[in-house]
Short mmCIF file of C-alpha atoms in Angstrom, two decimals:
data_model
loop_
_atom_site.label_atom_id
_atom_site.label_comp_id
_atom_site.label_asym_id
_atom_site.label_seq_id
_atom_site.Cartn_x
_atom_site.Cartn_y
_atom_site.Cartn_z
CA MET A 28 -0.11 0.01 0.03
CA LYS A 29 2.86 2.41 1.02
CA GLY A 30 4.41 1.57 -2.03
CA LEU A 31 1.24 2.30 -4.57
CA VAL A 32 0.84 5.82 -2.07
CA GLN A 33 4.46 6.87 -3.71
CA SER A 34 4.05 5.92 -6.89
CA LEU A 35 0.65 8.04 -6.72
CA PHE A 36 2.07 10.46 -5.60
CA LYS A 37 4.84 10.59 -8.04
CA GLN A 38 2.51 10.61 -11.00
CA SER A 39 0.55 13.34 -9.01
CA ARG A 40 3.68 15.70 -9.22
CA PHE A 41 3.94 14.82 -13.27
CA LEU A 42 0.35 15.86 -13.32
CA PHE A 43 0.25 18.85 -11.38
CA ILE A 44 4.04 19.54 -14.08
CA VAL A 45 1.73 18.90 -16.93
CA SER A 46 -1.42 20.91 -16.25
CA VAL A 47 0.52 24.00 -15.34
CA ALA A 48 2.45 24.04 -18.28
CA VAL A 49 0.59 22.85 -21.03
CA PRO A 50 -1.71 25.73 -20.86
CA PHE A 51 1.25 28.11 -21.08
CA ILE A 52 2.08 26.42 -24.40
CA PHE A 53 -1.59 26.32 -25.30
CA ALA A 54 -2.39 30.34 -24.14
CA THR A 55 0.86 31.42 -26.60
CA ASN A 56 -1.13 30.10 -29.43
CA ILE A 57 -5.09 31.89 -28.69
CA ARG A 58 -6.80 32.04 -31.96
CA ALA A 59 -8.46 35.50 -32.08
CA ASP A 60 -11.67 33.92 -33.95
CA ALA A 61 -12.42 31.77 -31.38
CA GLN A 62 -16.26 32.10 -30.67
CA GLU A 63 -16.74 32.16 -26.79
CA ALA A 64 -13.58 33.07 -24.16
CA GLY A 65 -14.58 30.96 -21.23
CA GLU A 66 -17.61 30.23 -19.01
CA LEU A 67 -19.26 30.27 -15.63
CA GLY A 68 -21.64 28.21 -14.02
CA ILE A 69 -22.43 25.52 -10.55
CA LYS A 70 -22.91 22.00 -10.42
CA LEU A 71 -24.64 19.33 -8.23
CA GLN A 72 -23.21 16.19 -7.82
CA SER A 73 -23.25 12.98 -6.25
CA ILE A 74 -20.22 11.93 -4.46
CA ASN A 75 -18.79 8.68 -3.33
CA PHE A 76 -15.36 8.67 -0.44
CA GLU A 77 -13.67 5.40 -1.34
CA ASP A 78 -13.73 4.33 3.12
CA ILE A 79 -17.59 6.40 3.95
CA SER A 80 -20.47 3.71 3.35
CA ASP A 81 -23.14 6.45 2.10
CA SER A 82 -22.94 9.41 -1.11
CA LYS A 83 -23.19 12.72 -0.29
CA ALA A 84 -24.51 15.84 -1.59
CA TYR A 85 -22.08 18.43 -3.14
CA ALA A 86 -21.98 21.92 -4.85
CA SER A 87 -19.86 23.22 -6.30
CA VAL A 88 -18.96 26.45 -9.07
CA PHE A 89 -16.77 26.83 -11.66
CA GLY A 90 -14.80 28.78 -14.05
CA TYR A 91 -12.57 28.47 -17.30
CA ILE A 92 -11.08 30.92 -19.35
CA ASN A 93 -10.07 29.57 -23.15
CA THR A 94 -6.36 29.54 -24.42
CA THR A 95 -7.65 27.51 -27.89
CA PRO A 96 -11.12 27.19 -29.04
CA ASN A 97 -11.43 23.99 -28.63
CA ALA A 98 -8.49 24.07 -25.06
CA ALA A 99 -9.42 26.26 -21.46
CA ILE A 100 -8.04 26.36 -18.04
CA GLY A 101 -10.23 27.40 -15.03
CA PHE A 102 -11.42 26.35 -11.06
CA GLU A 103 -13.83 24.94 -9.17
CA ILE A 104 -14.23 25.19 -5.53
CA GLY A 105 -16.86 22.44 -3.70
CA THR A 106 -18.07 21.38 -0.54
CA ALA A 107 -19.11 18.41 0.72
CA ASN A 108 -20.72 17.20 4.54
CA ILE A 109 -20.08 14.07 6.34
CA GLU A 110 -21.98 13.74 9.20
CA ASP A 111 -21.50 11.33 12.55
CA GLU A 112 -19.79 8.78 9.97
CA THR A 113 -19.24 5.07 12.22
CA TYR A 114 -16.17 3.45 12.02
CA TYR A 115 -14.10 1.47 14.98
CA SER A 116 -10.58 0.77 15.10
CA GLY A 117 -8.38 -1.00 17.71
CA GLY A 118 -11.87 -2.70 18.86
CA ASN A 119 -13.22 1.20 20.13
CA ARG A 120 -15.83 3.24 18.18
CA PHE A 121 -16.19 6.71 16.80
CA GLU A 122 -17.55 8.57 14.84
CA GLU A 123 -16.52 11.44 12.50
CA SER A 124 -17.64 14.60 11.14
CA ILE A 125 -15.60 15.89 7.90
CA ASP A 126 -16.70 19.58 6.20
CA PHE A 127 -14.52 18.58 2.50
CA THR A 128 -13.69 21.29 0.22
CA PRO A 129 -11.94 20.61 -2.70
CA ILE A 130 -10.32 23.94 -4.77
CA GLU A 131 -9.17 22.62 -8.20
CA VAL A 132 -6.81 24.19 -11.18
CA ASN A 133 -8.06 22.16 -14.14
CA PHE A 134 -6.85 22.14 -17.94
CA LYS A 135 -9.70 20.81 -20.67
CA LEU A 136 -10.14 20.09 -24.14
CA ARG A 137 -13.04 19.93 -26.24
CA ALA A 138 -13.33 16.82 -27.90
CA LYS A 139 -16.49 17.92 -29.92
CA SER A 140 -16.77 21.38 -30.72
CA ARG A 141 -20.23 23.02 -30.21
CA GLY A 142 -20.33 23.47 -33.76
CA GLU A 143 -23.59 23.34 -35.20
CA THR A 144 -25.52 20.45 -33.21
CA GLY A 145 -25.54 22.82 -30.02
CA PHE A 146 -23.74 20.32 -28.11
CA ALA A 147 -20.09 19.70 -26.57
CA LEU A 148 -18.01 16.72 -25.15
CA ASP A 149 -15.18 17.68 -22.71
CA LEU A 150 -12.44 15.54 -21.41
CA GLY A 151 -9.58 17.05 -18.88
CA GLY A 152 -8.01 16.61 -15.48
CA GLY A 153 -6.14 18.82 -13.08
CA VAL A 154 -4.62 18.69 -9.34
CA SER A 155 -6.31 20.33 -6.36
CA TYR A 156 -5.35 21.18 -2.77
CA ASN A 157 -8.62 19.64 -0.28
CA VAL A 158 -9.13 21.62 2.79
CA LEU A 159 -10.73 19.21 5.95
CA SER A 160 -12.35 20.41 8.81
CA TYR A 161 -12.17 16.82 10.98
CA THR A 162 -14.07 15.95 14.42
CA LEU A 163 -13.99 12.78 16.01
CA TYR A 164 -15.58 11.71 19.39
CA ASP A 165 -15.80 8.45 21.17
CA VAL A 166 -18.39 6.20 22.38
CA ASN A 167 -18.93 8.68 25.10
CA ASN A 168 -19.31 11.48 23.06
CA VAL A 169 -16.38 13.21 23.88
CA LYS A 170 -14.98 15.03 21.46
CA VAL A 171 -11.19 13.42 20.52
CA ALA A 172 -10.20 15.13 17.35
CA ASP A 173 -10.68 18.60 16.07
CA GLU A 174 -8.62 19.90 13.51
CA ASN A 175 -7.55 21.30 9.80
CA LYS A 176 -5.80 19.23 7.93
CA ASN A 177 -4.80 20.10 3.89
CA LEU A 178 -4.16 17.43 1.68
CA PHE A 179 -2.99 16.93 -2.07
CA GLY A 180 -5.23 14.98 -5.14
CA TRP A 181 -5.82 15.30 -8.74
CA GLN A 182 -9.05 14.61 -10.79
CA ALA A 183 -9.98 13.50 -14.38
CA PHE A 184 -13.41 14.30 -16.31
CA VAL A 185 -15.22 13.63 -18.43
CA SER A 186 -18.25 16.17 -19.57
CA GLY A 187 -21.12 16.54 -21.19
CA LYS A 188 -23.11 19.57 -22.78
CA TYR A 189 -26.51 20.93 -24.40
CA PHE A 190 -26.46 24.78 -25.30
CA PHE A 191 -30.22 26.39 -25.96
CA THR A 192 -29.12 28.66 -27.56
CA PRO A 193 -27.65 29.21 -31.09
CA PRO A 194 -24.00 28.59 -31.82
CA ARG A 195 -23.49 32.02 -32.64
CA ALA A 196 -24.92 34.10 -29.82
CA SER A 197 -22.64 36.30 -28.71
CA PHE A 198 -23.49 33.89 -25.12
CA GLY A 199 -24.80 30.40 -24.88
CA ILE A 200 -27.12 29.04 -22.21
CA PHE A 201 -25.86 25.45 -21.12
CA ALA A 202 -26.69 21.83 -19.48
CA GLY A 203 -24.85 18.91 -18.66
CA ALA A 204 -23.75 16.15 -16.42
CA GLU A 205 -20.05 15.06 -15.66
CA ILE A 206 -18.34 12.54 -14.24
CA LYS A 207 -15.31 12.34 -12.68
CA TYR A 208 -12.83 10.57 -9.60
CA GLN A 209 -11.05 12.10 -7.65
CA TRP A 210 -7.94 11.24 -5.85
CA VAL A 211 -6.51 12.37 -3.00
CA ASP A 212 -4.02 11.72 -0.35
CA SER A 213 -4.98 9.65 2.59
CA PHE A 214 -4.62 10.54 6.10
CA THR A 215 -3.94 8.88 9.78
CA GLU A 216 -6.19 9.19 13.12
CA TYR A 217 -5.95 7.07 15.63
CA GLY A 218 -4.49 4.13 14.41
CA GLU A 219 -7.06 4.68 11.27
CA GLU A 220 -6.47 5.16 7.46
CA ILE A 221 -9.09 7.31 5.54
CA ASP A 222 -8.92 7.90 2.31
CA LEU A 223 -11.15 10.83 0.77
CA SER A 224 -10.95 10.12 -3.01
CA ASN A 225 -13.98 9.62 -4.85
CA THR A 226 -16.30 9.56 -7.99
CA ARG A 227 -19.15 12.09 -8.46
CA PHE A 228 -21.38 12.67 -10.89
CA GLY A 229 -24.01 14.96 -11.93
CA ILE A 230 -25.65 17.61 -13.65
CA GLU A 231 -24.00 20.96 -14.29
CA LEU A 232 -25.05 24.62 -15.45
CA GLY A 233 -24.14 27.14 -17.15
CA VAL A 234 -23.17 30.09 -18.94
CA MET A 235 -20.82 30.55 -22.05
CA PHE A 236 -19.28 33.65 -23.10
#
């Protein structure tokens, strides 16, 4: 397991270098005839953590700036809440509560341009800085841990959009769906390794301007 984590960390550093370098390369070749400059929107999704039994609600805001007609760099800031999750360690029962806030920097390619069809398909990935507010209670409801944690991660995703406005309009209103996998560095609490890597699926709503 330790070797796997080290391998993933090395891959994460590689992805970080790529995600920073590639957009700057594309940015030097921005075409003046691009139809849109970027996009803004919100996401409402279901999130499934590796070490959490039930799916949770996830909401986020995102924004992208086009670097070429078929590529963009952007951000996403989201939040999910885990309340009173029970786990056992060393024969003892604990309850944990986690406020999970991922801050992502992503780069994506438009695999199918908007064209005249009203549809677009995006493929992308990036790195993330994940902020946790972590609280742990023992079987007597006594707080035994209350701390903030910052964990490194990376993610990959695919999304599809449908535009409700004509392709040549000055801005486009869209709705779509996205599936995303995010790897998050694990941490240990009271001898128990906790992995918040997750899969998300849900809708996105926004405007392309």
